[in-house]
Short mmCIF file of N, CA, C and O in Angstrom, two decimals:
data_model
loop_
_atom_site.label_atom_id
_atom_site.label_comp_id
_atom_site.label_asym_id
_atom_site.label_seq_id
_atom_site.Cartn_x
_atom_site.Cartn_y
_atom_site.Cartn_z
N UNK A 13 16.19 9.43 -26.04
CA UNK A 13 16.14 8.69 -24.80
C UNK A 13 17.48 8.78 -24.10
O UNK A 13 18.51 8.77 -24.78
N UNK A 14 17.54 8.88 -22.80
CA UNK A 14 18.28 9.09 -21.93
C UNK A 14 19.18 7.71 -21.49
O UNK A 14 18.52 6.67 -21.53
N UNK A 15 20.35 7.59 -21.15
CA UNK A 15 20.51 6.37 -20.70
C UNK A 15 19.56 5.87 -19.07
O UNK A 15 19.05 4.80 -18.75
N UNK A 16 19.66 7.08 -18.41
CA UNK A 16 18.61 6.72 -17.74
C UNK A 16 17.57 6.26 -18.11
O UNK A 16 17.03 5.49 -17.32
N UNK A 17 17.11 6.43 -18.97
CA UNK A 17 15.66 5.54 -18.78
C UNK A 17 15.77 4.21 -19.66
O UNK A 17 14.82 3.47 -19.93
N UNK A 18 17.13 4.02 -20.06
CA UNK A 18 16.84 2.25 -20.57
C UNK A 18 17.03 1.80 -19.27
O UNK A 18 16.24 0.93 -18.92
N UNK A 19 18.02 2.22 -18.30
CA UNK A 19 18.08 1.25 -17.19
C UNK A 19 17.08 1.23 -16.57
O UNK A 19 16.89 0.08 -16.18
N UNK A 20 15.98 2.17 -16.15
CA UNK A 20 14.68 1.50 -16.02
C UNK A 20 14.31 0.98 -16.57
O UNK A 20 13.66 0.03 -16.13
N UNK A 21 14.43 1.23 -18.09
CA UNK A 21 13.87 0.38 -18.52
C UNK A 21 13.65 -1.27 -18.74
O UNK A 21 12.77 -2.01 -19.18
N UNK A 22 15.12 -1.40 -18.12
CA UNK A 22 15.93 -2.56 -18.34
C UNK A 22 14.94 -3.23 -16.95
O UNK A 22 14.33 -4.29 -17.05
N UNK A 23 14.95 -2.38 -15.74
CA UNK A 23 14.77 -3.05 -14.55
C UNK A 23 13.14 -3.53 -14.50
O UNK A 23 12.64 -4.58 -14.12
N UNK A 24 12.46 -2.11 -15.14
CA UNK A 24 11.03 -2.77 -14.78
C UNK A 24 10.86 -4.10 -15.96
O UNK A 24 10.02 -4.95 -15.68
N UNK A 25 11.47 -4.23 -16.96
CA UNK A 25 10.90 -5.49 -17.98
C UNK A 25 11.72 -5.97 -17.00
O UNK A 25 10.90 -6.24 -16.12
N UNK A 26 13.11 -6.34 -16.43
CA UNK A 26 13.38 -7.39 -15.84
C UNK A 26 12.13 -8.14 -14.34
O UNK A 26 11.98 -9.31 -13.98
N UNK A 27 11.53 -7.00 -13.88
CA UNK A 27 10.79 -7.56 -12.72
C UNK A 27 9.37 -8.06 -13.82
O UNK A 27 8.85 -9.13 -13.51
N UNK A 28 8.97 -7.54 -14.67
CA UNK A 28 7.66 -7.89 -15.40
C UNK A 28 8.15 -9.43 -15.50
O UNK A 28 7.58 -10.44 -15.09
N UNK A 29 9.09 -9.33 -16.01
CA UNK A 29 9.78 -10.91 -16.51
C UNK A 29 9.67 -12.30 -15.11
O UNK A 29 9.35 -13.49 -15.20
N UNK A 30 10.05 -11.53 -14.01
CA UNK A 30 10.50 -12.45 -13.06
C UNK A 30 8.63 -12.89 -12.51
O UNK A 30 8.10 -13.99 -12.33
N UNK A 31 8.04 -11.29 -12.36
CA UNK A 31 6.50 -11.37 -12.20
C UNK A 31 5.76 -12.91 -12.98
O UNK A 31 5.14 -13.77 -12.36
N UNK A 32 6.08 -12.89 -14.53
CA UNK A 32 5.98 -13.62 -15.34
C UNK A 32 6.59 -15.33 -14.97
O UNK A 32 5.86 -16.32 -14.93
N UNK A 33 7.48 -15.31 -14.82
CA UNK A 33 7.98 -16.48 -14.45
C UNK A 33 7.57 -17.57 -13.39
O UNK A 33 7.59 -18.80 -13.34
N UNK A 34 7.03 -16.07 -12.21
CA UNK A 34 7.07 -16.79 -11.00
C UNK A 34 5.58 -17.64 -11.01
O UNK A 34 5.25 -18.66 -10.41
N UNK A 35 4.71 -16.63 -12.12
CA UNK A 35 3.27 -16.80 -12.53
C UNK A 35 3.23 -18.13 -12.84
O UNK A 35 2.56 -19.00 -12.28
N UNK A 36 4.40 -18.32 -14.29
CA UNK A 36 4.52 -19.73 -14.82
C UNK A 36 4.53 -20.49 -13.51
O UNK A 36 3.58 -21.21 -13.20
N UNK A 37 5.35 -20.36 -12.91
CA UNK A 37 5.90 -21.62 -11.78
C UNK A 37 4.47 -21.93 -11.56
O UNK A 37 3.94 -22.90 -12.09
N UNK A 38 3.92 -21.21 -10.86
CA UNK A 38 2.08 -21.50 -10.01
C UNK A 38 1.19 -22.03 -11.01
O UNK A 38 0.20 -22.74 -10.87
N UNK A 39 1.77 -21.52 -12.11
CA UNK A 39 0.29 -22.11 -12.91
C UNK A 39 1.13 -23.69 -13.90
O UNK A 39 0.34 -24.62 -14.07
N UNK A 40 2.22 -23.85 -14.32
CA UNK A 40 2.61 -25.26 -15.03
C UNK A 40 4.03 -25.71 -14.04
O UNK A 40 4.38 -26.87 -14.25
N UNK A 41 4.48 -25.31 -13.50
CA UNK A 41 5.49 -26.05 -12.71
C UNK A 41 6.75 -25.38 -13.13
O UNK A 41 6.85 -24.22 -13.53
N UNK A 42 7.55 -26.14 -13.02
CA UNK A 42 8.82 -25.80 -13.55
C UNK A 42 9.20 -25.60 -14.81
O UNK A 42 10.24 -24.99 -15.06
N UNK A 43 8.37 -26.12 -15.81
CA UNK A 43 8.61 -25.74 -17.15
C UNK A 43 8.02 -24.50 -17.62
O UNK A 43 8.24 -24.00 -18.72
N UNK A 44 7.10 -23.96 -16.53
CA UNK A 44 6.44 -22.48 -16.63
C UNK A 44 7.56 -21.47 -16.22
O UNK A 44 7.86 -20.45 -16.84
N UNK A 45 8.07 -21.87 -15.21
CA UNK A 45 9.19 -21.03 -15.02
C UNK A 45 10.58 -20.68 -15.56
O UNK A 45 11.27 -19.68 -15.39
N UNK A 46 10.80 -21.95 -16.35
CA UNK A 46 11.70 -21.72 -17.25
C UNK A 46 11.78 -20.88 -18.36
O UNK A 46 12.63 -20.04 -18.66
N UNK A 47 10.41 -21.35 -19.13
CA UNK A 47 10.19 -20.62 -19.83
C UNK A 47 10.06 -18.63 -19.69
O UNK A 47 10.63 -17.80 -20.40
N UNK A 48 9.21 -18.41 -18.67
CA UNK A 48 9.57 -17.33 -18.56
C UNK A 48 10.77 -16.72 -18.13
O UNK A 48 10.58 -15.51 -18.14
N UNK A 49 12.00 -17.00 -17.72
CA UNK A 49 13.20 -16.80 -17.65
C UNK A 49 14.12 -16.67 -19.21
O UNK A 49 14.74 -15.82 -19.85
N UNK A 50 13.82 -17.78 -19.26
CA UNK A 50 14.16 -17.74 -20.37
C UNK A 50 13.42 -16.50 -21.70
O UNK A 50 13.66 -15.46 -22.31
N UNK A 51 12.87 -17.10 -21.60
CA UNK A 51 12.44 -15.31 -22.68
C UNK A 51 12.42 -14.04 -21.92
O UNK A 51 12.35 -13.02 -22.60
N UNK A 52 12.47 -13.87 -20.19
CA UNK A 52 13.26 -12.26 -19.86
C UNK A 52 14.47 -11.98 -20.51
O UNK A 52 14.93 -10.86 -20.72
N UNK A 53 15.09 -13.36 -20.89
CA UNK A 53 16.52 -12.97 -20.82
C UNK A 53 16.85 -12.50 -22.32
O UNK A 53 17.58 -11.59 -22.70
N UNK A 54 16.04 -13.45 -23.06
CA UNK A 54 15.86 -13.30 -24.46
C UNK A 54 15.71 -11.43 -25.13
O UNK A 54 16.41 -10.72 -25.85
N UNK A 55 14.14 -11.23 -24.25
CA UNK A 55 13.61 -9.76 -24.65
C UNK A 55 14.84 -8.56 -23.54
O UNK A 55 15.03 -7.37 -23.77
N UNK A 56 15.16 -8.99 -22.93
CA UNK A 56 16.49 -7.78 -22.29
C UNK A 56 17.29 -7.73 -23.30
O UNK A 56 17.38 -6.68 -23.93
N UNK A 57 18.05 -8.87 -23.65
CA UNK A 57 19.23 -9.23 -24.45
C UNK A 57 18.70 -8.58 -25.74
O UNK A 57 19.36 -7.64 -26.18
N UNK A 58 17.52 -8.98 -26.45
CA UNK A 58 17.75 -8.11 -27.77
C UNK A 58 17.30 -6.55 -27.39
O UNK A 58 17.89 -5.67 -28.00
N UNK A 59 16.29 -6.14 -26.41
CA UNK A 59 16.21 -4.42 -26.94
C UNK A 59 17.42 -4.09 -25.87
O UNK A 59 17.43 -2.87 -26.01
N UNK A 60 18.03 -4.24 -25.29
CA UNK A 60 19.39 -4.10 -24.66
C UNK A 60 20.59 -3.71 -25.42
O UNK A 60 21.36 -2.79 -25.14
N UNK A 61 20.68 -4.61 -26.54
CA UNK A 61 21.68 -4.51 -27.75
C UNK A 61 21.35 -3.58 -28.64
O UNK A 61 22.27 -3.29 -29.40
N UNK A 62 20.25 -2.98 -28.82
CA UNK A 62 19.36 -2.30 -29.69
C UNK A 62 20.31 -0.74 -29.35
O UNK A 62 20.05 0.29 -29.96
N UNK A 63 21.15 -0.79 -28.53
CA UNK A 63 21.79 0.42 -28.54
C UNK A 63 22.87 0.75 -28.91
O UNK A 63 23.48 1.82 -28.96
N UNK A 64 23.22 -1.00 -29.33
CA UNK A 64 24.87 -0.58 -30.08
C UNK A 64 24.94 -0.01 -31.49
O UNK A 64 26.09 0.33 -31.81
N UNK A 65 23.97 0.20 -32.44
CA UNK A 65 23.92 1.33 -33.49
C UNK A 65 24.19 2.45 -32.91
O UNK A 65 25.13 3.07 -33.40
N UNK A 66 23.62 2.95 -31.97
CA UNK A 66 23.63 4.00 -31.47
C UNK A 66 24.62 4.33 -31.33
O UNK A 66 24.92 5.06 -32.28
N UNK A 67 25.55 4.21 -30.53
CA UNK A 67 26.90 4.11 -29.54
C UNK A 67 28.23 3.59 -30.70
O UNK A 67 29.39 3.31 -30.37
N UNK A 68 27.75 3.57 -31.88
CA UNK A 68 28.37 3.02 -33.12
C UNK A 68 28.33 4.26 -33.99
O UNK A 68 29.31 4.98 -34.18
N UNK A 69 27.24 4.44 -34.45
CA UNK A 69 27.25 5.92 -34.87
C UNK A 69 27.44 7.49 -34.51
O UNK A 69 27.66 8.48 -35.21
N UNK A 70 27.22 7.26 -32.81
CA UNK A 70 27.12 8.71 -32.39
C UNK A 70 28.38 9.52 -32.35
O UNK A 70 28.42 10.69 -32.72
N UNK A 71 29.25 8.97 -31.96
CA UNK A 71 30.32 9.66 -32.36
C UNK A 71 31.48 9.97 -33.16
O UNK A 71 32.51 10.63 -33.01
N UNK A 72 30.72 8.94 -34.52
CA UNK A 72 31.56 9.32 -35.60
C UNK A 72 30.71 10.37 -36.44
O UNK A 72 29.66 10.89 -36.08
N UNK A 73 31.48 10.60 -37.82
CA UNK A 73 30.80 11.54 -38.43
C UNK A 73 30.32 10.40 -39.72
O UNK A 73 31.09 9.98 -40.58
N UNK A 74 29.06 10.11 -39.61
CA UNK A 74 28.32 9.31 -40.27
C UNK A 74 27.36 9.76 -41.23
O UNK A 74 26.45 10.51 -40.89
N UNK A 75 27.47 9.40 -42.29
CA UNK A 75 25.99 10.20 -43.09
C UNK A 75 24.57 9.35 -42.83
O UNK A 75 24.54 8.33 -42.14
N UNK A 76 23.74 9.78 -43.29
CA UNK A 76 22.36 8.92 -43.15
C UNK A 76 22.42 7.71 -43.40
O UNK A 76 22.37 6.76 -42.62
N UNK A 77 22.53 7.72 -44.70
CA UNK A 77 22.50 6.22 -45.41
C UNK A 77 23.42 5.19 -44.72
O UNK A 77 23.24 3.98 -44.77
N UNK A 78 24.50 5.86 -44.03
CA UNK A 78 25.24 4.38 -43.47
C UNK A 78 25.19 4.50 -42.26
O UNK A 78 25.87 3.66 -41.66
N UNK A 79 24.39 5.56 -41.34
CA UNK A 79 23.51 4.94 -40.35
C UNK A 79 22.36 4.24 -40.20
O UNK A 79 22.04 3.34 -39.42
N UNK A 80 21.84 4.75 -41.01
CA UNK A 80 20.39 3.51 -41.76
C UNK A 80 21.34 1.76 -41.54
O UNK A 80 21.06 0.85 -40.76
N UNK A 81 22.22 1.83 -42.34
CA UNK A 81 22.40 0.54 -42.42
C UNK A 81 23.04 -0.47 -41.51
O UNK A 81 22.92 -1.69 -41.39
N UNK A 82 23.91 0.65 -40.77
CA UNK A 82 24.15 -0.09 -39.53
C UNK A 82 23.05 -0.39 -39.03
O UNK A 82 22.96 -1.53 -38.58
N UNK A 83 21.78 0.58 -38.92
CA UNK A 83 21.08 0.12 -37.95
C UNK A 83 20.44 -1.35 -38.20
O UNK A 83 20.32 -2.28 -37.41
N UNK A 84 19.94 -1.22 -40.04
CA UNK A 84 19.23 -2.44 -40.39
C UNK A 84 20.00 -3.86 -39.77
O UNK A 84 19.46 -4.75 -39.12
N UNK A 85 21.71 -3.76 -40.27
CA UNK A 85 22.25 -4.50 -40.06
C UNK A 85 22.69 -5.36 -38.75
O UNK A 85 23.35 -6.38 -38.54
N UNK A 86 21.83 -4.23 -37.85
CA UNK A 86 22.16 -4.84 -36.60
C UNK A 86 20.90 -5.17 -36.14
O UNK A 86 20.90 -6.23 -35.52
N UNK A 87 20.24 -4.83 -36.21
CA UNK A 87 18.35 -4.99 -36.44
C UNK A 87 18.16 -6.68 -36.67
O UNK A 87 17.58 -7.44 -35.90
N UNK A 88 18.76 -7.01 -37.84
CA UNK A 88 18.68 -8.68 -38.46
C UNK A 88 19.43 -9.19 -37.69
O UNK A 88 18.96 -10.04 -36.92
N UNK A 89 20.39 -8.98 -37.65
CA UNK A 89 21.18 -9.95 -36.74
C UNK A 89 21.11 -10.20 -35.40
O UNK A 89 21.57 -11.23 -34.91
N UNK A 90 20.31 -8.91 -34.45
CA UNK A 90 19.66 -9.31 -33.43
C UNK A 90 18.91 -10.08 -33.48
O UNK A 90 19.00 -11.08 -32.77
N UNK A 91 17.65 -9.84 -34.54
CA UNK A 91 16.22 -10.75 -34.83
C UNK A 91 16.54 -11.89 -35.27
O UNK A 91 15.72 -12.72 -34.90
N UNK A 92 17.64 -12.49 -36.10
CA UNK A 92 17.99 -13.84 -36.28
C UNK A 92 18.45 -14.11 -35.12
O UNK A 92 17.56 -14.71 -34.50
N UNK A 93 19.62 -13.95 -34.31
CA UNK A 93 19.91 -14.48 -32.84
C UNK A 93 18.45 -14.40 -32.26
O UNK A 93 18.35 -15.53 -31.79
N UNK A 94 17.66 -13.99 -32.09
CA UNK A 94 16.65 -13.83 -30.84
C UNK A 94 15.69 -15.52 -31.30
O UNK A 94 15.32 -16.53 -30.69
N UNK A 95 15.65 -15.10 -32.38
CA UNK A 95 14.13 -16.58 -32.94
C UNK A 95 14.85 -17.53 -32.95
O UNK A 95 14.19 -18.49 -32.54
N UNK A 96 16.43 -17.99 -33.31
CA UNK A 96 17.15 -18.86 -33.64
C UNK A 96 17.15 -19.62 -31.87
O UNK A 96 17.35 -20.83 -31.74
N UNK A 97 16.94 -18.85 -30.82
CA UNK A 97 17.33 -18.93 -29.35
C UNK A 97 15.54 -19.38 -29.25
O UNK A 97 15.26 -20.31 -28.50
N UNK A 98 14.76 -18.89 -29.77
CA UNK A 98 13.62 -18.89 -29.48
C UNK A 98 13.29 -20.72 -29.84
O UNK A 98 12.71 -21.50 -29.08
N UNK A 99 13.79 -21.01 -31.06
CA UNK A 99 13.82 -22.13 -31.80
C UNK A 99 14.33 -23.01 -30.72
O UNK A 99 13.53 -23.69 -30.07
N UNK A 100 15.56 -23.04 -30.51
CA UNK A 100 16.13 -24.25 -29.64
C UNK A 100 15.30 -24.45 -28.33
O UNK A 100 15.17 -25.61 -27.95
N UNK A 101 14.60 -23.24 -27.45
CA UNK A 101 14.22 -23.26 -26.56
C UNK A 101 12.69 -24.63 -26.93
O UNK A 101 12.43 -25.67 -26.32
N UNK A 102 12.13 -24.10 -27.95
CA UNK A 102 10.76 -24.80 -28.21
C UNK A 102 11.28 -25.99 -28.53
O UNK A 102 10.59 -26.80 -27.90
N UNK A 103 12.29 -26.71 -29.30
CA UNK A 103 13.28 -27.60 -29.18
C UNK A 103 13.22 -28.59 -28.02
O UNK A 103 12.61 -29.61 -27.74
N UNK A 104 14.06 -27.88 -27.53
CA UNK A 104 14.61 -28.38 -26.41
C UNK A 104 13.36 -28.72 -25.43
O UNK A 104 13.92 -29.21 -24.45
N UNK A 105 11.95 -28.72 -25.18
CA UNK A 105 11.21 -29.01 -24.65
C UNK A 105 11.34 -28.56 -23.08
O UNK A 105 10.35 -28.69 -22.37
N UNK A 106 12.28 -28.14 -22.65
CA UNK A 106 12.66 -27.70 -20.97
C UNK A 106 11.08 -26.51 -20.85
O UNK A 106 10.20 -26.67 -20.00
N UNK A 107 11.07 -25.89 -21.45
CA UNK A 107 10.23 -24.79 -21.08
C UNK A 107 8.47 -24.89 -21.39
O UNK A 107 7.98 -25.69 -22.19
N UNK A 108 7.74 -23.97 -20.64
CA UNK A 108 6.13 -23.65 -20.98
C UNK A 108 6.10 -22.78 -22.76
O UNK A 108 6.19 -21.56 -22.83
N UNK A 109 5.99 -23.56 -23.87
CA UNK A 109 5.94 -22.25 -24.80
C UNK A 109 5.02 -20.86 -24.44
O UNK A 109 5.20 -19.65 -24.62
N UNK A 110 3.88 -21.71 -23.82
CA UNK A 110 2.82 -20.70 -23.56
C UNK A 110 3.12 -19.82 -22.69
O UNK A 110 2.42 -18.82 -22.82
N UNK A 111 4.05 -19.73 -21.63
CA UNK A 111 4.59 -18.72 -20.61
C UNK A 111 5.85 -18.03 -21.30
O UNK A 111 6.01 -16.82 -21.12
N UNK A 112 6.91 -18.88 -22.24
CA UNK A 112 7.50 -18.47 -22.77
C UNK A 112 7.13 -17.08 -23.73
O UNK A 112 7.64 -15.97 -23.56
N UNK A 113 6.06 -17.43 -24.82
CA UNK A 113 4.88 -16.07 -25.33
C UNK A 113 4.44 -15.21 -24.16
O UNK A 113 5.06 -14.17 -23.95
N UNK A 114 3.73 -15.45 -23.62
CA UNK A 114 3.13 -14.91 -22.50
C UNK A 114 3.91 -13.34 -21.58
O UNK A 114 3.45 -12.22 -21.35
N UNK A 115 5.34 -14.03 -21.23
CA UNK A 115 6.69 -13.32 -21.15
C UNK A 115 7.05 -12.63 -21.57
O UNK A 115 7.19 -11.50 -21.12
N UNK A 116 7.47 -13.19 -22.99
CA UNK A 116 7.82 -12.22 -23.95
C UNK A 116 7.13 -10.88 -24.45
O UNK A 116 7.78 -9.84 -24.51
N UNK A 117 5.39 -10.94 -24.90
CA UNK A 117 4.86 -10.21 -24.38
C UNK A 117 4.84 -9.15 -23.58
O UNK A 117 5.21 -8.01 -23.83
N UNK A 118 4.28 -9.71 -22.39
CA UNK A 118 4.65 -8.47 -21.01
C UNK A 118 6.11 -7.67 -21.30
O UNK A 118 6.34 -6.52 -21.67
N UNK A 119 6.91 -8.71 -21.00
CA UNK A 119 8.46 -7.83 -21.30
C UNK A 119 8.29 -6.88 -21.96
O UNK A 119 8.40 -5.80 -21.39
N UNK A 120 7.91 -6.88 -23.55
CA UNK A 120 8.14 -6.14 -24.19
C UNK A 120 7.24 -4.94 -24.64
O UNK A 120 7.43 -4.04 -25.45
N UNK A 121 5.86 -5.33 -23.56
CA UNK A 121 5.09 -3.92 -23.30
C UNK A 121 5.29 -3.31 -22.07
O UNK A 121 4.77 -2.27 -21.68
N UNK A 122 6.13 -4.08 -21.44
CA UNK A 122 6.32 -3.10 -20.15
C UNK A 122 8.03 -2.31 -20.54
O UNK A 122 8.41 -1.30 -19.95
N UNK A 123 8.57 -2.77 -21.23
CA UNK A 123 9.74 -1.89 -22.07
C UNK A 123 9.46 -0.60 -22.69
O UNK A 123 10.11 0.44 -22.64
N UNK A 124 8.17 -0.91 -23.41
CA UNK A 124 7.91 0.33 -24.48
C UNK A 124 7.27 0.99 -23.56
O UNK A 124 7.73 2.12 -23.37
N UNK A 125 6.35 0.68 -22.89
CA UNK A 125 5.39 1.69 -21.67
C UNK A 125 6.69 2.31 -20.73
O UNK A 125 6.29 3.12 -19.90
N UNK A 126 7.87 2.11 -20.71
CA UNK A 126 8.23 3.02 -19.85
C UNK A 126 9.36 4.18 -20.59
O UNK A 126 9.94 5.22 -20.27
N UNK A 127 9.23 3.23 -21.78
CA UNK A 127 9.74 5.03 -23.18
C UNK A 127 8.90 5.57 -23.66
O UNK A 127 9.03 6.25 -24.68
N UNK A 128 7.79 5.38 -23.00
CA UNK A 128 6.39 6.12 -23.69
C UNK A 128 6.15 6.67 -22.70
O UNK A 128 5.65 7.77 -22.89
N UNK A 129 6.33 6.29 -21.30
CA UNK A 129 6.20 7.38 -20.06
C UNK A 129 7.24 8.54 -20.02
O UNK A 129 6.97 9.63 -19.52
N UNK A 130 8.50 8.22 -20.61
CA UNK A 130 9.83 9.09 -19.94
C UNK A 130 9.39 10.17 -21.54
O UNK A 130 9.70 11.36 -21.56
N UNK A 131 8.86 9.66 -22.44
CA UNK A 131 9.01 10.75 -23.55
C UNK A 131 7.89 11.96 -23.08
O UNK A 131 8.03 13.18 -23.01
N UNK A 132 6.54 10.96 -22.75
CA UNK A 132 5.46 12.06 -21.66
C UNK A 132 6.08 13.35 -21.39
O UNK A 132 6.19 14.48 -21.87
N UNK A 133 6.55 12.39 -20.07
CA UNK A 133 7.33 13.48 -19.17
C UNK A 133 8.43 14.14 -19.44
O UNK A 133 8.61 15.07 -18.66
N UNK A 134 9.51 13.98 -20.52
CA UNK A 134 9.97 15.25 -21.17
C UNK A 134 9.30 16.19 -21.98
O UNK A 134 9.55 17.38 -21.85
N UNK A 135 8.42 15.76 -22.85
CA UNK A 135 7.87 16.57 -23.39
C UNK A 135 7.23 17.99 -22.77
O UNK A 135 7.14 19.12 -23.26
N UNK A 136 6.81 17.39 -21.41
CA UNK A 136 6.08 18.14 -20.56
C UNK A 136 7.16 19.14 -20.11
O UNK A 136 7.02 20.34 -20.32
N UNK A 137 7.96 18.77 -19.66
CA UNK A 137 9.03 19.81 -19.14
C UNK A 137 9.75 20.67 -19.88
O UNK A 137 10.53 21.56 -19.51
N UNK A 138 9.38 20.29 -21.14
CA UNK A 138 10.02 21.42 -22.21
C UNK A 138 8.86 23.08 -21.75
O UNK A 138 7.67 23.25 -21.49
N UNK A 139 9.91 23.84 -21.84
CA UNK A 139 9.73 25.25 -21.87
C UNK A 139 8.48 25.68 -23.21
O UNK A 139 8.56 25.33 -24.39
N UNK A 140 7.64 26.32 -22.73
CA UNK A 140 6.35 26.86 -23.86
C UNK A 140 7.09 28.41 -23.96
O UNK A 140 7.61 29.06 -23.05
N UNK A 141 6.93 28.77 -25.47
CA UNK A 141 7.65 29.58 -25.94
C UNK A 141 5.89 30.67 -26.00
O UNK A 141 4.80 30.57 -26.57
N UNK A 142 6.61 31.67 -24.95
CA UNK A 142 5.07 32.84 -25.22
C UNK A 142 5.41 33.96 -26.49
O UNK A 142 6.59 34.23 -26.29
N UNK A 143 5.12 34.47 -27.28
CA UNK A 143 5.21 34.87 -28.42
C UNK A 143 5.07 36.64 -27.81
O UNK A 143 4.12 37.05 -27.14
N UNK A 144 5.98 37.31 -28.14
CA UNK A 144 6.05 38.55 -27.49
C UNK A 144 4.67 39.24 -28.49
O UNK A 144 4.48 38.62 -29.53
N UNK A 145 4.07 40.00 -28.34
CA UNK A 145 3.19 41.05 -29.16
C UNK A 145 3.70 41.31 -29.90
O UNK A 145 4.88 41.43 -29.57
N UNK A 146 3.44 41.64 -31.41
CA UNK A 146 3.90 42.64 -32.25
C UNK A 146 3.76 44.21 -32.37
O UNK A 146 4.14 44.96 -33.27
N UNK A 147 3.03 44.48 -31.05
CA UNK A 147 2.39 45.93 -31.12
C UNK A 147 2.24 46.32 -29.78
O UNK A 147 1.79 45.50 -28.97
N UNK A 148 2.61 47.63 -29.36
CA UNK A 148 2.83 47.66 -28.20
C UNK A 148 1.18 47.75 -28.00
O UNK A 148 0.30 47.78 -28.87
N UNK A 149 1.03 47.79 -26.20
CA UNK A 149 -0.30 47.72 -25.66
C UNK A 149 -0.58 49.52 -25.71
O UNK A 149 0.09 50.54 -25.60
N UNK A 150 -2.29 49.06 -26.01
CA UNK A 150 -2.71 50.68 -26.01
C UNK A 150 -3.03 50.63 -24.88
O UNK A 150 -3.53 49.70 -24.26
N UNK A 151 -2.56 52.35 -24.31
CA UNK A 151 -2.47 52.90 -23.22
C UNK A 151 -4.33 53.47 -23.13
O UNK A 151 -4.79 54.19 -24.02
N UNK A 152 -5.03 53.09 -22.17
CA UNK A 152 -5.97 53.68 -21.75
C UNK A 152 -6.46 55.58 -21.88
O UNK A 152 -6.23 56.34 -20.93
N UNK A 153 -7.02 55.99 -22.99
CA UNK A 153 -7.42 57.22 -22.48
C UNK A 153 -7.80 58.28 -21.62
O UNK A 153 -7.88 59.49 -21.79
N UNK A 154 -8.05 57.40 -20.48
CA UNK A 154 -8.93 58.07 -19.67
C UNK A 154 -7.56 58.33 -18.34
O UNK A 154 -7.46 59.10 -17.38
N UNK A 155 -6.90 57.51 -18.79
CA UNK A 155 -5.61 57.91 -17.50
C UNK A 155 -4.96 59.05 -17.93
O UNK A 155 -4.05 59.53 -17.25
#
């Protein structure tokens, strides 16, 4: 994946999110809208961070195994920050849980649907390799 396409990616979950929010507002009030804000910010913030393994490993000279573990290691500690945020929010009573889910959700299928579009469309643009003959062409007799 390209950095281009997290920042789309970043932008269309951010409008799915706001889409989401504004939904909450119309359908529970202000605690609909919180909630969906609140979990855009949540689902940006963790697959957002999801790239500092990356940007951690890529330019050192790393073997497998302790890129594996950075990654795990940063994997948990995103997913504990994310539910731990998720926790206080349901807590704290300010928000719709149900728009809060709802949000989170969308966000995070309209994230993957647009690295599932950009992989499409590279794939497609890769060059098809035509396989030369092994034998030259027979020449017509009659010419």
């Amino acid at each position: 994946m390209t950095a281009t396409s997290h920042v789309i990616a970043r932008r269309v979950t951010l409008a799915a999110g706001l889409a989401c929010s504004l939904a909450g507002w119309a359908a529970a009030g202000v605690d609909g809208l919180a909630g969906g804000l609140v979990a855009t910010a949540i689902v940006v913030a963790f697959l957002t961070t999801g790239l500092i393994p990356i940007r951690i490993t890529q330019g050192a000279d790393v073997r497998a195994g302790l890129g594996l573990a950075v990654l795990l290691l940063t994997y948990t500690l995103r997913l504990a920050l994310a539910l731990m945020a998720l926790a206080l929010v349901s807590q704290a009573g300010f928000a719709d849980t149900r728009w809060l889910g709802v949000t989170i959700i969308v966000c995070a299928l309209s994230w993957s649907a647009v690295h599932v579009a950009h992989s499409v469309r590279a794939s497609r643009r890769e060059p098809t390799v035509v396989p030369e003959p092994s034998a030259p062409p027979r020449s017509d007799p009659d010419d």
